[in-house]
Coordinates of C-alpha atoms in Angstrom, one line a residue:
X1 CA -255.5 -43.3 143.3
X2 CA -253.2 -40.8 142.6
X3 CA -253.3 -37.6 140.2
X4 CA -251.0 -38.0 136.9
X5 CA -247.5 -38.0 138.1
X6 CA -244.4 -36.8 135.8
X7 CA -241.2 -37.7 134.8
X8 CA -238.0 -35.7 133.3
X9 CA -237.4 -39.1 131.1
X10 CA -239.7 -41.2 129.9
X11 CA -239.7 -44.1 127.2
X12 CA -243.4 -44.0 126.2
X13 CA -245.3 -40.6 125.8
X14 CA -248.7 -40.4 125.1
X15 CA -250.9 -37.0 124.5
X16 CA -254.3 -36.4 123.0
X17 CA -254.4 -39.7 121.7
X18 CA -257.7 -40.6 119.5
X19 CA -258.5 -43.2 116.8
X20 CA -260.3 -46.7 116.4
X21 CA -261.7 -48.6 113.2
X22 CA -263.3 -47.1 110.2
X23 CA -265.5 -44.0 111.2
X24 CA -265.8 -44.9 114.4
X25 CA -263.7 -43.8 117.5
X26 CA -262.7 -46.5 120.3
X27 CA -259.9 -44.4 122.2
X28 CA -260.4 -41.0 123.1
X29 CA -257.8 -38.2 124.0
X30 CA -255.5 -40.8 125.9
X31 CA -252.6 -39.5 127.6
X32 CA -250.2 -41.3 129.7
X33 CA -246.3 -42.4 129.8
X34 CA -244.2 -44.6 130.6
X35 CA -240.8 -43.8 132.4
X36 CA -237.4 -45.2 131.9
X37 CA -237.1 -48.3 133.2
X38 CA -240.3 -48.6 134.3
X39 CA -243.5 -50.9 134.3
X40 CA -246.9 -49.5 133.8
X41 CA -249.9 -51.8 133.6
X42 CA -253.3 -50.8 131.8
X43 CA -256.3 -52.1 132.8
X44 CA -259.9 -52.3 132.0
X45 CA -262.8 -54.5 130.8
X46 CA -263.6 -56.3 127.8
X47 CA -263.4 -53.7 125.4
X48 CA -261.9 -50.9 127.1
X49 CA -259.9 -50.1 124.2
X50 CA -256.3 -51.4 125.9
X51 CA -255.4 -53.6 122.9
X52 CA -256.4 -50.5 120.7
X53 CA -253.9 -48.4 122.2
X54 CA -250.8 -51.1 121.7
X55 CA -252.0 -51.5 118.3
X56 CA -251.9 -47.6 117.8
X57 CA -248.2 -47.9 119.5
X58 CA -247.4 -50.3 116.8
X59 CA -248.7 -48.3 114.1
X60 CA -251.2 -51.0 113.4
X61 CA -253.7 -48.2 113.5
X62 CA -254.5 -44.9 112.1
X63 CA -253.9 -42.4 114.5
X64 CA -256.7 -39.7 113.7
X65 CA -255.2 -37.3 116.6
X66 CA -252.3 -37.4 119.1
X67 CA -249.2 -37.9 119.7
X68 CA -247.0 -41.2 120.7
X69 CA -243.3 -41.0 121.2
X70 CA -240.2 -43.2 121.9
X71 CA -237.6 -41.6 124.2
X72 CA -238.9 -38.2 122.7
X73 CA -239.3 -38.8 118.9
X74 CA -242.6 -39.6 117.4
X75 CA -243.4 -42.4 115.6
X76 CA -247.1 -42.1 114.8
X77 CA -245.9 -41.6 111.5
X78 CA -243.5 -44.6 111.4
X79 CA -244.5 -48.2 109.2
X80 CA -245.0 -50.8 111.8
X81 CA -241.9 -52.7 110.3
X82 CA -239.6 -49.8 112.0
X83 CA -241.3 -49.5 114.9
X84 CA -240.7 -53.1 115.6
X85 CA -236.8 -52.9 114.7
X86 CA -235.5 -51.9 118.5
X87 CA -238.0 -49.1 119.2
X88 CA -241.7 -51.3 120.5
X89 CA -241.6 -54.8 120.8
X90 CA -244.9 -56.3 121.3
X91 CA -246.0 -60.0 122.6
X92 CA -249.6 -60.7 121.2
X93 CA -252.4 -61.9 123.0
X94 CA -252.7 -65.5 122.0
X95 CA -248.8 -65.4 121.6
X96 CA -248.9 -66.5 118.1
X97 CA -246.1 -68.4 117.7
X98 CA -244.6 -70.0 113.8
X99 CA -245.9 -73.1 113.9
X100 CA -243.7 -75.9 112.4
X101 CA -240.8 -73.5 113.7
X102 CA -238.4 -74.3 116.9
X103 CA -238.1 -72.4 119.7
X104 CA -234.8 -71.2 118.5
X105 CA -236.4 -70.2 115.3
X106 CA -238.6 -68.4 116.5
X107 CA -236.7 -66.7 119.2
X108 CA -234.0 -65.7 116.1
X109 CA -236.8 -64.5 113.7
X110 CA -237.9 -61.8 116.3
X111 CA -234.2 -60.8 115.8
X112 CA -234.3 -60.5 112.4
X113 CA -233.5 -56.7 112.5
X114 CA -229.6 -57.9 114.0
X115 CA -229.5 -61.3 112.2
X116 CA -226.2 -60.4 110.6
X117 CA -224.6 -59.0 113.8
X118 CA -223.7 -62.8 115.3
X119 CA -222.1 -61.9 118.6
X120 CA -225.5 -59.6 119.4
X121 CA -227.6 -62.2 118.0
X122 CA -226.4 -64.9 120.7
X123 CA -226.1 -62.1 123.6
X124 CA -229.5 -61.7 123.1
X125 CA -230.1 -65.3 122.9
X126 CA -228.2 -65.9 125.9
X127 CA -230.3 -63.1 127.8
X128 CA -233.6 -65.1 127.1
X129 CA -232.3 -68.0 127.9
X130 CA -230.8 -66.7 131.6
X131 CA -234.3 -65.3 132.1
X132 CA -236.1 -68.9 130.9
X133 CA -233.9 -71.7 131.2
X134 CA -236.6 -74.0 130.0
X135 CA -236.6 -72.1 126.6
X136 CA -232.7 -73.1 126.4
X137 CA -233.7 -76.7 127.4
X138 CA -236.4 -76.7 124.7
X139 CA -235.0 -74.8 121.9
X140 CA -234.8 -77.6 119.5
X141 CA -238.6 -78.4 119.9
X142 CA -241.4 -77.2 117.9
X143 CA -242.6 -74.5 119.7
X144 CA -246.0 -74.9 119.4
X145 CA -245.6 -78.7 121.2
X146 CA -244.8 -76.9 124.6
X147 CA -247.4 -75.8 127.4
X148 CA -249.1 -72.6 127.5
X149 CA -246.8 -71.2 130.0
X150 CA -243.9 -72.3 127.8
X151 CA -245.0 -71.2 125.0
X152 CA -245.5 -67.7 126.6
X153 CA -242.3 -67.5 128.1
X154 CA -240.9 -68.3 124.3
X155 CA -243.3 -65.4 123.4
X156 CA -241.2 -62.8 125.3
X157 CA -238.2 -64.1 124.5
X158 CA -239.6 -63.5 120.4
X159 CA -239.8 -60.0 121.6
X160 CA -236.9 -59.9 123.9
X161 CA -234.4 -60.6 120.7
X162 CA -235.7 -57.0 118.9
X163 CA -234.1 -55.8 121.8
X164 CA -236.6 -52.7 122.1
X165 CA -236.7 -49.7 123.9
X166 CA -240.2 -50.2 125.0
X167 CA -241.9 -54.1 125.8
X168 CA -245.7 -54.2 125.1
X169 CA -247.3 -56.9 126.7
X170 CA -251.1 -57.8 125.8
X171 CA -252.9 -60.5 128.0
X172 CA -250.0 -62.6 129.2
X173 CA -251.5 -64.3 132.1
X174 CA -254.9 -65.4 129.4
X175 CA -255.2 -69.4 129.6
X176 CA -252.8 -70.1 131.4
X177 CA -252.9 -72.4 134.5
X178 CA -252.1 -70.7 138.3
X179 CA -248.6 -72.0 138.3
X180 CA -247.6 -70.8 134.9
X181 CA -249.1 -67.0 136.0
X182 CA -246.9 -67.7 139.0
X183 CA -243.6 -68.3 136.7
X184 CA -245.0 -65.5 134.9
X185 CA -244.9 -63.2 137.3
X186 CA -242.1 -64.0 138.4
X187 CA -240.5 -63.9 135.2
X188 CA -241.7 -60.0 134.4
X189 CA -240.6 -59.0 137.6
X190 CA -237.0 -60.0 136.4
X191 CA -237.2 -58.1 133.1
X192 CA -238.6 -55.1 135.6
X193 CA -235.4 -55.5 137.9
X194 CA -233.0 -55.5 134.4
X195 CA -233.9 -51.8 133.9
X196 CA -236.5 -52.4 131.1
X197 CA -239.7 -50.4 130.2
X198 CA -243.0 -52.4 130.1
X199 CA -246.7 -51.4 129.3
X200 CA -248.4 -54.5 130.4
X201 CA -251.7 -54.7 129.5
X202 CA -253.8 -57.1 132.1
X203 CA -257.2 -58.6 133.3
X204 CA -255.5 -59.8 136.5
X205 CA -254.8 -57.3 138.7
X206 CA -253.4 -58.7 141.2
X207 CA -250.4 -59.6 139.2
X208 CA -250.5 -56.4 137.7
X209 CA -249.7 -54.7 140.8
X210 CA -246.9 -57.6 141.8
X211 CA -245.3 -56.9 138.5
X212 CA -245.7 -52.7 138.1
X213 CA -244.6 -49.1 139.2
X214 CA -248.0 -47.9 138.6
X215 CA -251.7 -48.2 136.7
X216 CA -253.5 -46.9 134.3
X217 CA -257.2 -47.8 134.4
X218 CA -258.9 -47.1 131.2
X219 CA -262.8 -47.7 130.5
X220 CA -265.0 -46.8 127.7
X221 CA -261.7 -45.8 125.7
X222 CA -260.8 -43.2 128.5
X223 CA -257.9 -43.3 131.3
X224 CA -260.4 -42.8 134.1
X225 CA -257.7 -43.1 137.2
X226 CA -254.2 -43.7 137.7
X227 CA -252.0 -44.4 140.7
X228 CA -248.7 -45.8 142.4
X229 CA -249.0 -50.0 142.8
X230 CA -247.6 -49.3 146.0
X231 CA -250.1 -47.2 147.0
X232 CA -253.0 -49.0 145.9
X233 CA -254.8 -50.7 148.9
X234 CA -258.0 -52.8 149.6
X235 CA -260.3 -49.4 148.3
X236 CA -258.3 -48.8 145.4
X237 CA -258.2 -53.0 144.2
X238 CA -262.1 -52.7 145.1
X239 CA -262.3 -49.3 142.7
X240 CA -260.5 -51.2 139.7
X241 CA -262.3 -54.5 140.3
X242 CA -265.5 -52.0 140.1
X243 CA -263.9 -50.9 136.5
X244 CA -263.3 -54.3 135.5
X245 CA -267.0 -55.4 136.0

């Protein structure tokens, strides 16, 4: 694994970052980044702290120390509602879909932010659909009613239509069956090929090295290693299995 490697632009930059629940401390002085159209995957066990750090992105969490900046602005101070308008874009773990909802509805109310700008409200319809046509061929159902894998892939679409200048992904691959993962893949490695920035955050790593530039592998709410996917053979998969317990 490599040492920390820079960038003269990045989307995501993270320095000194620390905070967690109540008193208590999960992450601790986190620093790592995410470059212009790249994908970056974080990785760790059960409680790590990954899902704390996108929740810190999202401002869903207090940061008590640190910096986090979009394309060079910070937003730790920012309301989660204007982080999510075209800035961080987040598909849950779980997906969480509106139940009773359609596809399209919910793939519009992720758009919310641009509802009244129609044109860009179906070129960003258009662009999930060209990514998953079985969204378009489902968009009248209740989304909930589809598979697992559908139901992720109307997920990132949800997020796709905020149009965001940074795609946090948490647990995408969680439940779902071996081909779905493969459609998956598949399907992020698209989004990586379209120029977009992607913190993926993943218990699989071999599809985390399929879909990313590099890895992050964080454990006991530290980044412990990092490295270049490419670069990462059997010794380094047998170090982060090691991590991953």
């Amino acid at each position: 694994m490599s040492e920390h490697i820079g960038a003269a632009s990045d989307t995501l930059t993270i320095e000194g970052l620390s905070g967690g629940y109540d008193r208590f401390d999960v992450i601790h002085d986190i620093a790592f980044r995410v470059g212009a159209g790249e994908a970056v995957a974080l990785l760790g066990p059960n409680g790590a702290g990954k899902t704390t750090v996108l929740r810190a992105i999202m401002g869903l969490l207090p940061r008590r120390r640190g910096r986090i900046e979009i394309e060079g602005s910070d937003i730790a101070g920012l309301p989660t509602r204007r982080i999510a308008r075209g800035l961080v874009g987040l598909v849950p773990e779980g997906r969480r879909l509106f139940t009773g909802q359609s596809v399209e509805d919910n793939l519009r109310l992720g758009g919310m932010h641009v509802r009244r700008d129609t044109a860009r409200t179906q070129e960003l319809l258009q662009s999930v659909f060209d990514l998953f046509p079985v969204v378009e061929r489902y968009r009248a159902r209740e989304a909930t009613a589809l598979s697992g894998g559908e139901q992720q892939m109307v997920a990132i679409g949800r997020m796709m239509m905020s149009d965001p200048a940074l795609m946090l992904l948490d647990e995408p691959s969680l439940g779902l069956a071996p081909l779905a993962i493969q459609d998956l893949t598949k399907a992020l490695q698209r989004l990586r090929g379209q120029n977009r920035s992607i913190l993926l955050v993943e218990q699989r790593v071999d599809m985390a090295l399929e879909v990313c530039d590099r890895v992050y592998v964080l454990s006991e709410g530290r980044i412990v290693d990092e490295g270049r996917a490419a670069d990462i053979g059997a010794e380094g998969r047998a170090l982060i299995d090691a991590y991953l317990g």
